[in-house]
Coordinates of C-alpha atoms in Angstrom, one line a residue:
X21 CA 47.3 -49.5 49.6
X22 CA 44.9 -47.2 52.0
X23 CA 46.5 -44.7 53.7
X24 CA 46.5 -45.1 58.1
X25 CA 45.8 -42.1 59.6
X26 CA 47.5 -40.4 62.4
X27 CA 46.2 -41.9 66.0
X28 CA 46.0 -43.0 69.2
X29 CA 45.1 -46.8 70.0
X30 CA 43.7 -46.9 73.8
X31 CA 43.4 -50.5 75.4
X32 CA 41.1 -51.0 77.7
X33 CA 42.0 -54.3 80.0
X34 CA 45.9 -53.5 78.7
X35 CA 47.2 -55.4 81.1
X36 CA 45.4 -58.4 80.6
X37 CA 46.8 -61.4 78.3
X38 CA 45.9 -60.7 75.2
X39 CA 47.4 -57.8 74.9
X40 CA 50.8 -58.7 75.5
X41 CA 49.7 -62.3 73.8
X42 CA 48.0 -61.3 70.4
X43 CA 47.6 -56.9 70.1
X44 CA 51.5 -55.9 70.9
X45 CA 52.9 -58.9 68.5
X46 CA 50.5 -57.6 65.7
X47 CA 51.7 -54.2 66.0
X48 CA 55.3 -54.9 66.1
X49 CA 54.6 -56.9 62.9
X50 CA 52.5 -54.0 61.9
X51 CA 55.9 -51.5 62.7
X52 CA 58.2 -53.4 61.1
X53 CA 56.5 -53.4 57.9
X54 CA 56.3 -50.2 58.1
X55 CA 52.6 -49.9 58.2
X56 CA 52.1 -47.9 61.3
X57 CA 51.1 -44.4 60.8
X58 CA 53.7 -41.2 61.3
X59 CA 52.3 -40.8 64.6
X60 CA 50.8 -43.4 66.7
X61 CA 50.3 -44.0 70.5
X62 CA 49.6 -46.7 72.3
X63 CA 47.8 -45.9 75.6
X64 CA 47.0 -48.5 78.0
X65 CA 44.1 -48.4 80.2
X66 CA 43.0 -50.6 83.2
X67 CA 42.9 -51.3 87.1
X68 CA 46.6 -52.3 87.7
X69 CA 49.1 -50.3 89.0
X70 CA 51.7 -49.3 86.4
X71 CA 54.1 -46.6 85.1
X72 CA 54.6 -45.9 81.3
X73 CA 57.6 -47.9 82.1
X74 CA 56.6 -50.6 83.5
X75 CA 53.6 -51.2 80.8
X76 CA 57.0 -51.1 78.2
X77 CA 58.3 -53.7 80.3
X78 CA 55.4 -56.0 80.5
X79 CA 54.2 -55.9 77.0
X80 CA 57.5 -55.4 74.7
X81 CA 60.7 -55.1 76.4
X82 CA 60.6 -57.9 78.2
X83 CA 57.7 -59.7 76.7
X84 CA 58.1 -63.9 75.9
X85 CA 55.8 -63.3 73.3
X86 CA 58.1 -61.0 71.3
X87 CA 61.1 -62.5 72.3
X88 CA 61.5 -64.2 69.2
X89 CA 60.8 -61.1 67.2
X90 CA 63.4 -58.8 69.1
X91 CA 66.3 -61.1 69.8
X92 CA 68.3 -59.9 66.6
X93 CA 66.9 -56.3 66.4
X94 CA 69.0 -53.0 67.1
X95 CA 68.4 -51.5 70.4
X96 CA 67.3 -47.9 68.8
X97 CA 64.4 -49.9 66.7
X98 CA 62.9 -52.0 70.3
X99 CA 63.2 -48.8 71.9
X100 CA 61.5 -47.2 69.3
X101 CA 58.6 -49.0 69.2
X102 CA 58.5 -49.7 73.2
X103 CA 59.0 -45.6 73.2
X104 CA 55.0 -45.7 71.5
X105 CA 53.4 -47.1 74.8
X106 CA 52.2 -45.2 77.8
X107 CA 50.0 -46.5 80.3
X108 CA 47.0 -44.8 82.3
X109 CA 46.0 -46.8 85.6
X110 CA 42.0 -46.8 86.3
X111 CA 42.1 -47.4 89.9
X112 CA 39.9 -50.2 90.8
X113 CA 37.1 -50.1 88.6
X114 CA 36.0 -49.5 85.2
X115 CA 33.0 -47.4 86.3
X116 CA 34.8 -44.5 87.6
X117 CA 35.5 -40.5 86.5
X118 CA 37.3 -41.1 82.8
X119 CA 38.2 -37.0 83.5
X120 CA 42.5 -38.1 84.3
X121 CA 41.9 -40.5 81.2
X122 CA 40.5 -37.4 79.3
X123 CA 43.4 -35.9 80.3
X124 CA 46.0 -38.3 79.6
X125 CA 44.9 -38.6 76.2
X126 CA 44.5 -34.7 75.3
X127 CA 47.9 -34.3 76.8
X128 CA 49.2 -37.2 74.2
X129 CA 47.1 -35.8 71.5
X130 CA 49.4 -33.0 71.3
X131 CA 52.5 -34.1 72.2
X132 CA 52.4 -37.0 69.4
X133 CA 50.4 -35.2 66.9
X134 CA 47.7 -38.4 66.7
X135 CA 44.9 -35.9 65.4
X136 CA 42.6 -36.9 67.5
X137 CA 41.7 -40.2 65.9
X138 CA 41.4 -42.7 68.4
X139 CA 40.6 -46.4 68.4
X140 CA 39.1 -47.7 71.8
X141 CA 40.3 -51.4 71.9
X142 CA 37.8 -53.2 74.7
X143 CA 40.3 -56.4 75.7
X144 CA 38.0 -57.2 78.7
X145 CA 34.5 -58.9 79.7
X146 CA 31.6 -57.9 77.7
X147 CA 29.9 -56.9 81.0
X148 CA 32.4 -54.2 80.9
X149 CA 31.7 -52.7 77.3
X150 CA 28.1 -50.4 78.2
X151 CA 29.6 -49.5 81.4
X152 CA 33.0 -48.1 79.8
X153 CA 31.0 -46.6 76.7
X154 CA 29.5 -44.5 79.2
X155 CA 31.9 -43.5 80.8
X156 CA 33.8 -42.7 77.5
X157 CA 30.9 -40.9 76.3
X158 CA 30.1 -39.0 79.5
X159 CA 33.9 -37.7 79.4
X160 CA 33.3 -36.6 75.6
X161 CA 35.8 -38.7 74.1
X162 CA 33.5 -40.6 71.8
X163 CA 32.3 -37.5 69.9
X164 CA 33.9 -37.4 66.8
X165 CA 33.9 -32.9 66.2
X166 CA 37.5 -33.4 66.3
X167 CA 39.2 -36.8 65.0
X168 CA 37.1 -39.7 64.5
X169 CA 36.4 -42.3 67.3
X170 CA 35.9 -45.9 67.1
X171 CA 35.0 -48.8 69.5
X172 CA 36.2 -52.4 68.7
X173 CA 34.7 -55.0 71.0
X174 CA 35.5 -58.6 71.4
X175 CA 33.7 -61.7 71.7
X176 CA 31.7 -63.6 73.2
X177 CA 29.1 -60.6 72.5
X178 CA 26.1 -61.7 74.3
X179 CA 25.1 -64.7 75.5
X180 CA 22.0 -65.3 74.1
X181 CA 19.8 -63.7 71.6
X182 CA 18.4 -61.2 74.1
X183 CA 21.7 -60.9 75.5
X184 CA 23.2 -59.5 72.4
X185 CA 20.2 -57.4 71.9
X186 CA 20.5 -55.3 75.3
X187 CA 24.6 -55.4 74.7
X188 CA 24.3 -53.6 71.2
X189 CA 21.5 -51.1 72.5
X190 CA 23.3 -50.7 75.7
X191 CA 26.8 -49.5 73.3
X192 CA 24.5 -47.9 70.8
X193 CA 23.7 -45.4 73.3
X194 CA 26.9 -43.4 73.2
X195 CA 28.5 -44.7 69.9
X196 CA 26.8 -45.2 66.3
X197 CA 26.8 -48.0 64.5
X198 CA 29.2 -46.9 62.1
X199 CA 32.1 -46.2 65.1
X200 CA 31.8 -50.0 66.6
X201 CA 33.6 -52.9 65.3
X202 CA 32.9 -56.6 66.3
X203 CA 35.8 -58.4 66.3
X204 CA 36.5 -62.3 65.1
X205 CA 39.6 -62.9 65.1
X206 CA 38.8 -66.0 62.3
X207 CA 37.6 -63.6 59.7
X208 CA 41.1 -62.2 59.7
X209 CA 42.5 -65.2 58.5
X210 CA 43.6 -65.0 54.7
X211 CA 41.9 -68.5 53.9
X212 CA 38.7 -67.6 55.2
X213 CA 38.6 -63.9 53.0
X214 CA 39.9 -66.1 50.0
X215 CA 36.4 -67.8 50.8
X216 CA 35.1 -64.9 49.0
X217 CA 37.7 -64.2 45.9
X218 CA 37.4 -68.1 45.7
X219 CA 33.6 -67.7 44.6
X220 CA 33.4 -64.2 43.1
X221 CA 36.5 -64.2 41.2
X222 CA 36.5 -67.9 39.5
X223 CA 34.3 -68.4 37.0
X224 CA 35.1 -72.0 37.4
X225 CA 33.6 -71.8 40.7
X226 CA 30.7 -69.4 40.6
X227 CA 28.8 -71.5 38.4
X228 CA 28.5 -74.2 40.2
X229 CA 27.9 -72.9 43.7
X230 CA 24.5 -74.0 44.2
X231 CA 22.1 -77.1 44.5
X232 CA 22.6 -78.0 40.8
X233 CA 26.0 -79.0 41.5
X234 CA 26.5 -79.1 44.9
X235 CA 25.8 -82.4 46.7
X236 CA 26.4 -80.9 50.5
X237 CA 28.8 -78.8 52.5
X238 CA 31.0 -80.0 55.3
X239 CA 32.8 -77.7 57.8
X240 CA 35.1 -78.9 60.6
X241 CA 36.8 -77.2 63.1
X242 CA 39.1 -79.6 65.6
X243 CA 41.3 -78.5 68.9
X244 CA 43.3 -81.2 69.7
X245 CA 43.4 -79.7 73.2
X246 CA 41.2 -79.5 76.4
X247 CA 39.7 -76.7 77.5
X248 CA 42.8 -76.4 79.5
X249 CA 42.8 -73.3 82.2
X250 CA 39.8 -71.7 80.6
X251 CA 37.4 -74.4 82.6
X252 CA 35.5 -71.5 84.6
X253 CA 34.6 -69.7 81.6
X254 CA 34.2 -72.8 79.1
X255 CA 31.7 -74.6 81.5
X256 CA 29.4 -71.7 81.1
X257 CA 29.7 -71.2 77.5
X258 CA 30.1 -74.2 75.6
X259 CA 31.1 -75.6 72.1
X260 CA 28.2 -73.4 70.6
X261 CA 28.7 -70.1 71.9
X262 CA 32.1 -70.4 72.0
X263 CA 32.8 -71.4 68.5
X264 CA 29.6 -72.5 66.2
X265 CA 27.6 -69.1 66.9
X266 CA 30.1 -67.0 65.5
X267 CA 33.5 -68.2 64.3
X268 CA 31.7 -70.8 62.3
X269 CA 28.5 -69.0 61.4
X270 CA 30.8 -66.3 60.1
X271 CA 32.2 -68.7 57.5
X272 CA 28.8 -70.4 56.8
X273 CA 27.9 -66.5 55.8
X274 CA 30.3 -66.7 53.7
X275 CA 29.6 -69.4 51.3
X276 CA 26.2 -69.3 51.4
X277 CA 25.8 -65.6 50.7
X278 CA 24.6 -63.8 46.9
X279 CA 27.4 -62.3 44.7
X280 CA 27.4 -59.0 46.5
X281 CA 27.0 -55.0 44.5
X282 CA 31.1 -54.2 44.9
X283 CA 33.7 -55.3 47.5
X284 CA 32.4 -52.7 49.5
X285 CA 32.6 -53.3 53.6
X286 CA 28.4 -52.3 53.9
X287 CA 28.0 -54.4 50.2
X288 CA 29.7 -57.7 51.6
X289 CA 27.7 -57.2 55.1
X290 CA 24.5 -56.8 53.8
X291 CA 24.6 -59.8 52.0
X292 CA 26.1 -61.8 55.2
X293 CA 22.8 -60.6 57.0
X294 CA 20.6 -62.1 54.4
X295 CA 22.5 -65.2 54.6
X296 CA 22.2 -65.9 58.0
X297 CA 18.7 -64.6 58.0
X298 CA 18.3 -67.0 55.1
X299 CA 19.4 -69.9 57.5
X300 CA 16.6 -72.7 58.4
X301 CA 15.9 -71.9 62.2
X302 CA 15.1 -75.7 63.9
X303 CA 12.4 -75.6 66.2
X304 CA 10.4 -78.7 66.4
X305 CA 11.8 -81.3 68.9
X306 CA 12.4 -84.1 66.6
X307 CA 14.0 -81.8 63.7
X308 CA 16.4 -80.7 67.0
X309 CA 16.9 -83.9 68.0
X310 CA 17.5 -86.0 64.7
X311 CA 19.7 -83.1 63.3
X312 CA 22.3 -81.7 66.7
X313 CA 24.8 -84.0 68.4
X314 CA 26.3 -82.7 71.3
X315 CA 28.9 -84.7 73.5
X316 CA 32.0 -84.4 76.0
X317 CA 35.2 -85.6 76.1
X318 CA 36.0 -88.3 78.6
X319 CA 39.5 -89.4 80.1
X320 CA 41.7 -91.6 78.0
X321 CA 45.4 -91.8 77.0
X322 CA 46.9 -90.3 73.8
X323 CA 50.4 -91.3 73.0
X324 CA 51.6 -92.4 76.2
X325 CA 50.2 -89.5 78.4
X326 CA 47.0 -89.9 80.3
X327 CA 44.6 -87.0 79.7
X328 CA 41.6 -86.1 81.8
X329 CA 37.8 -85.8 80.9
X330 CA 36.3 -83.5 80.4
X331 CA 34.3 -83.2 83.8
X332 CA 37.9 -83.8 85.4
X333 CA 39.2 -80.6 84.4
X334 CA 40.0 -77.4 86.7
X335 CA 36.9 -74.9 87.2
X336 CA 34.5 -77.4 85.6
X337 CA 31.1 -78.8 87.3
X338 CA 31.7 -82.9 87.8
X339 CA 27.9 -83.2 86.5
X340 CA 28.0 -80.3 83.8
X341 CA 25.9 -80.8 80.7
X342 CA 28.3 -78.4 78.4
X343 CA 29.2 -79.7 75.4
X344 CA 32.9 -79.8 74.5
X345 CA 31.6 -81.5 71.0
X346 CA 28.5 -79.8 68.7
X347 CA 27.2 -81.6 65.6
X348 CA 24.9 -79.6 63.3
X349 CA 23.0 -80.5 60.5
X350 CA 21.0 -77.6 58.6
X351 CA 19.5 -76.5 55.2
X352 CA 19.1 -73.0 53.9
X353 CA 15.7 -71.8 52.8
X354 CA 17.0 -69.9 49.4
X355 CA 16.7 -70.7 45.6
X356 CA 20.6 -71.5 45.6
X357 CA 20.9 -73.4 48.1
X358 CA 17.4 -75.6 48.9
X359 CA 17.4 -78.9 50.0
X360 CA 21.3 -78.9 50.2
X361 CA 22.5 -79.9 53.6
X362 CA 25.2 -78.0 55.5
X363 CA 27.3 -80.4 58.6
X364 CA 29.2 -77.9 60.5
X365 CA 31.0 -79.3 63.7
X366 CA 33.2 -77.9 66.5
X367 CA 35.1 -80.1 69.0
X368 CA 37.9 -80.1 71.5
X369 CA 40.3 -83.6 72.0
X370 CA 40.6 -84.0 68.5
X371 CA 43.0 -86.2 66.8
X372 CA 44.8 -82.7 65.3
X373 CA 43.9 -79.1 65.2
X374 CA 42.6 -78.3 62.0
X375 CA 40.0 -76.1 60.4
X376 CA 38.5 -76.5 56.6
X377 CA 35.7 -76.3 54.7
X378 CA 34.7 -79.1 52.3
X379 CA 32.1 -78.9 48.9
X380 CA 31.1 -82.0 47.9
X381 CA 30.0 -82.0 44.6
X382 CA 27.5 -84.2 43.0
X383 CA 28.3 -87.3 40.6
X384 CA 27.7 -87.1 37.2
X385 CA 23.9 -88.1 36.4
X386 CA 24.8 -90.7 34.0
X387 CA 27.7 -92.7 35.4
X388 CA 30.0 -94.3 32.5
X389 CA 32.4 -95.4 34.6
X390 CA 30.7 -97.8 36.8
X391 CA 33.3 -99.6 39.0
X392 CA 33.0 -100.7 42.9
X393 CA 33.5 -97.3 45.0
X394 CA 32.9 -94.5 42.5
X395 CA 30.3 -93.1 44.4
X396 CA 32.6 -92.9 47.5
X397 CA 35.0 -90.6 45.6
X398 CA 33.1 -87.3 44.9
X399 CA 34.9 -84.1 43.6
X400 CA 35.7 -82.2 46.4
X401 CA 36.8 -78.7 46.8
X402 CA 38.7 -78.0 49.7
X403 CA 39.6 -74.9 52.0
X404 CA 42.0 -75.3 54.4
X405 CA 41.9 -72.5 57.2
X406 CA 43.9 -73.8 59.4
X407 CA 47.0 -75.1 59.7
X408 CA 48.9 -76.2 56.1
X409 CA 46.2 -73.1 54.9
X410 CA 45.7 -73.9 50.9
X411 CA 42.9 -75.0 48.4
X412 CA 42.8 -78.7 47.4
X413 CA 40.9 -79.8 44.6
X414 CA 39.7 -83.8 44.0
X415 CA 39.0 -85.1 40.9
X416 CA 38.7 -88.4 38.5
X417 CA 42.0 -89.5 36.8
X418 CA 42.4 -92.7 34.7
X419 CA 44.2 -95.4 36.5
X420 CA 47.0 -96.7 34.1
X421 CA 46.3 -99.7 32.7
X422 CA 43.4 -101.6 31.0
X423 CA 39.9 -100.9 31.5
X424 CA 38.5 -97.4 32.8
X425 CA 39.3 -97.5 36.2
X426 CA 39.1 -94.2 38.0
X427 CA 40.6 -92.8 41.0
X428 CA 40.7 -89.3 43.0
X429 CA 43.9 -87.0 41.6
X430 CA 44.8 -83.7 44.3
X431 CA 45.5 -80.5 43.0
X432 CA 46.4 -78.1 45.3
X433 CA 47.3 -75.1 46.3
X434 CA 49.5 -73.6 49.2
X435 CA 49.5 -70.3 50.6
X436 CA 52.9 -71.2 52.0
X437 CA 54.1 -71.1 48.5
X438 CA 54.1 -67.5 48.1
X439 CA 58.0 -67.4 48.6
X440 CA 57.2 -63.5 48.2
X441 CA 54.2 -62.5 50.2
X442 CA 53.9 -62.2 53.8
X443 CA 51.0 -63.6 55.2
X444 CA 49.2 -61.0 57.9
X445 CA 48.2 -62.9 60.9
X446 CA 44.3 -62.3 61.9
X447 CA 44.7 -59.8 64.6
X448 CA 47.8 -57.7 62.2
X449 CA 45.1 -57.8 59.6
X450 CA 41.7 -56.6 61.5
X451 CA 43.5 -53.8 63.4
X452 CA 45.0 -52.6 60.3
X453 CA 41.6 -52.6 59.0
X454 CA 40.1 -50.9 61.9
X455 CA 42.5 -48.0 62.0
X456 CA 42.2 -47.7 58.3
X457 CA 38.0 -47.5 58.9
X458 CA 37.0 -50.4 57.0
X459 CA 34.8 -52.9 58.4
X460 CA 34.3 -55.4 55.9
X461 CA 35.7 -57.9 58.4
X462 CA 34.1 -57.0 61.3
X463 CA 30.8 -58.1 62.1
X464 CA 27.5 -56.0 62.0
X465 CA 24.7 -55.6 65.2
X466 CA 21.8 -57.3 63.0
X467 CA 24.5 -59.7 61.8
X468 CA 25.7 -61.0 65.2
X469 CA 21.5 -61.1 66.2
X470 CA 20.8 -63.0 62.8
X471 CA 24.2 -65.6 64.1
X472 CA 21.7 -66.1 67.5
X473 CA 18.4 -66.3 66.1
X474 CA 19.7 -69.5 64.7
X475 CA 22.0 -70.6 67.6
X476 CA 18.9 -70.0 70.4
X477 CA 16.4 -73.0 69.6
X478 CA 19.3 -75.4 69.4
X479 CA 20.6 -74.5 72.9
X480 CA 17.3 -74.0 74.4
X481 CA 16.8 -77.7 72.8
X482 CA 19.7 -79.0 74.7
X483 CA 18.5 -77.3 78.0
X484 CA 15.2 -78.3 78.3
X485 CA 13.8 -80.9 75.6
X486 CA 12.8 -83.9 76.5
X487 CA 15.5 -86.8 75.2
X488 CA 18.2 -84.7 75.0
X489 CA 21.8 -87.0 74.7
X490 CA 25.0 -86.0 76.2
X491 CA 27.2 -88.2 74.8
X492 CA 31.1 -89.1 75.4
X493 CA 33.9 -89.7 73.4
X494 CA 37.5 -90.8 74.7
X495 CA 39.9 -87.9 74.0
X496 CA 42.1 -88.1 70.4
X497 CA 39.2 -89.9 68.6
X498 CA 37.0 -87.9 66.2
X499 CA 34.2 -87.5 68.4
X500 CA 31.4 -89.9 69.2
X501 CA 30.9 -93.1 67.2
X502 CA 27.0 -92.3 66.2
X503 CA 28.0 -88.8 65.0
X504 CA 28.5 -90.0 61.2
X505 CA 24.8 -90.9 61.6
X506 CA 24.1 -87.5 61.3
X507 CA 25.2 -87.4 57.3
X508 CA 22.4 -89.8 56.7
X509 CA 23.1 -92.0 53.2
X510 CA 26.3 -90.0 53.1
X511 CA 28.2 -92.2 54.7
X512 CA 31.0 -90.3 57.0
X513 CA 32.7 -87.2 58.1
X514 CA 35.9 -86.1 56.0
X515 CA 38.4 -86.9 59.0
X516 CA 41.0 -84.2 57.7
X517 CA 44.9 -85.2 58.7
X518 CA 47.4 -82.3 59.9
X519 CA 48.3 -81.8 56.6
X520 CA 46.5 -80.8 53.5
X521 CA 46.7 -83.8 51.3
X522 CA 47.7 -86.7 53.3
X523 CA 44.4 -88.3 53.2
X524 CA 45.5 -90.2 50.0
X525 CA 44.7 -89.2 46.4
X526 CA 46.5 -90.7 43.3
X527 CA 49.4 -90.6 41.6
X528 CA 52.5 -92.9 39.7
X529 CA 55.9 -91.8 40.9
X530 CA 57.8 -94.2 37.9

């Protein structure tokens, strides 16, 4: 296990939700196992008025989010980890004199020993991150002559191609490269990584990832909620930006990418970078149109309760054109992976929440067993990210009997299994990385570009082409009906149930 340093972890936006939703709950989880450093501070930073005190109050002590965690611990061991927070209160902007900030950390620098290591954490609008860079830089706390200094930014980051462009220039200005870390949160999740070990470390696998074997590739990521109180923000982002451009381009990386040199962080993101560069960019009008579905979701009733549409919702324009479902179809201009096509979609009002990645591979060429349906009934290897996270495997078994009839068997795998081994959550995971300095999950300025190179066309498509569809769907359905006509001679979508393997499969009980 790498060793954490001594440091200080400074919050920008600390009283905001996340904090106290995902950052404090990851590093109690962190605490408790022990994998805190010696000496560690938490120093929150942001435009509310608050004592050290009250911060403890908000975030731990009397917290909803750790409620569950704390209700059967000792008072000595809450109070110790509540006794690590300290807040600093901005005033009422962002863009002021960071000289009492300077202050306030020197002060704790000494007092806790935290070696002047410190991790900025930026939980608030990307419109935020240059301007607080600056000021960070301007006060001398991102040089690194004594302790190192890093940045770790959340998304969205940009909003466009050029967007993202002047927001990485804009930070590169006062910290390098090498100090800033682009968070997403799905990269922390132990089924996406095992994407990699999956691949790299089966040589049942390897082998056959590529267009020998490998029919197409199917990824689907379902909400079964609305966009809920997030309308304002949602309306101007959309089912693209908000999910496809990075969450689900990060994963696409991911299978599509060469065997990279070692399991290096700079190894592994170099070869994401070529695989996003490698990515067919869509820019003819037809290609865009015969190969992106986008739709909303309209009013309807699931299980007795009548939901709005989309359009209905708090914060959201009663004519807006944002997409609350995004189809995609798409092929990758390498030797591995030509004239193979990738169907990624993203959607809210889903039947079920679920995330999972699905490799169809081809049927043999000479077909034996010829009954009714076999074609329908491909091997398929599949990842489950989310929820019921495992691998599940589909293959040909022998119906008992006469004849050769064949049917689809499951093997499968649960990470729920592992009686022994805790399972990190994604934001326990990528801040342990990030105070330990490794950025293998953390994504790279030309990386996040390469993600919007790809992303632009489509939504400058769906702005301004001509013949442009919005399309609805009634919420709890699996989006619009003419969406399987996307996987052309395919035939459908895998419709994935709650659970890993309750979509069928055989096998005789007596």
């Amino acid at each position: 296990m790498k060793r954490t340093e001594n440091q200080m972890l400074v919050i920008f936006g600390a009283s905001g939700d996340l904090t106290a939703r995902k950052l404090v709950p990851a590093l109690y989880n962190l605490y408790e196992a022990g994998q805190l450093p010696e000496n560690f501070v938490v120093l929150g930073a942001s435009r509310s008025n608050l004592t050290d005190d009250d911060f403890r109050k908000k975030v731990v002590l009397e917290s909803t989010y750790l409620e569950d965690k704390l209700k059967d611990k000792k008072k000595e061991e809450i109070l110790d980890f509540a006794n690590k927070f300290f807040y600093e209160d901005l005033g009422n902007d962002y863009d002021t004199d960071y000289a009492p900030l300077r202050k306030r950390v020197g002060d704790l620098n000494k007092e806790k020993g935290t070696a002047g290591n410190i991790m900025y954490y930026l939980s608030t609008p990307p419109t935020l991150y240059e301007v607080i860079a600056k000021n960070l830089a301007d006060a001398g706390l991102s040089t690194q002559n004594n302790g190192w200094k890093r940045l770790i930014v959340e998304k969205p980051f940009g909003y466009s191609l050029d967007t993202a462009k002047k927001l990485n220039v804009g930070i590169q200005k006062y910290f390098t490269e090498s100090q800033i870390y682009r968070i997403d949160h799905y990269l922390g999740k132990e089924t996406v990584q095992n994407l990699l070990v999956t691949r790299f470390a089966n040589s049942i696998f390897e082998p056959l990832w590529n267009r020998n074997y490998i029919h197409h590739i199917e990824i689907t990521n379902a909400e079964s909620v609305g966009v809920e109180k997030r309308g304002g923000y949602y309306d101007k982002s959309g089912a693209l930006r908000d999910m496809f451009q990075n969450h689900l381009l990060q994963i696409v990386s991911l299978i599509v990418m060469e065997p990279p040199i070692s399991d290096g962080a700079e190894e592994i993101r170099n070869e994401k970078v070529k695989a996003l560069k490698s990515l067919r960019i869509m820019k003819d009008e037809k290609t865009l149109h015969d190969q992106t579905i986008r739709a909303q979701y309209m009013a309807s009733t699931i299980d007795g309760k009548k939901v709005k549409g989309y359009r209905e919702e708090e914060g959201v324009d009663p004519m807006s054109t944002t997409e609350t479902y995004a189809a995609i179809k798409f092929y990758v201009d390498n030797w591995r992976w030509k004239d193979v096509p990738f169907y990624v979609r993203t959607a809210k009002r889903m039947p079920t929440k679920v995330t999972e990645v699905v490799i169809h591979f081809k049927s043999p060429h000479h077909q034996i067993f010829k009954e009714s349906g076999i074609h329908n009934k491909d091997n398929k290897l599949i990842i489950r990210i989310q929820p019921d996270e495992g691998i599940l495997i589909k293959f040909g078994v022998k119906v008992p009997g006469q004849g050769f009839n064949v049917e689809r068997a499951n093997l499968d795998f649960y990470y729920s299994s592992l009686a022994e081994t805790r399972v990190m959550d994604a934001y326990e995971r990528l801040l342990l990385d990030a105070m330990q300095g490794d950025a293998t999950l953390y994504a790279r300025a030309d990386e996040v570009e390469a993600a919007w190179e790809f992303v632009d066309p489509i939504l400058n498509y769906w702005k301004n082409g001509e013949n442009v569809r919005m399309y609805g769907y009634p919420s709890g359905v699996w989006g619009p009906e003419n969406a399987d006509d996307l996987i052309e001679g395919i035939g459908a979508w895998r419709n994935p149930g709650e659970n890993l393997t309750d979509d069928g499969g055989f096998c005789v009980l007596c």
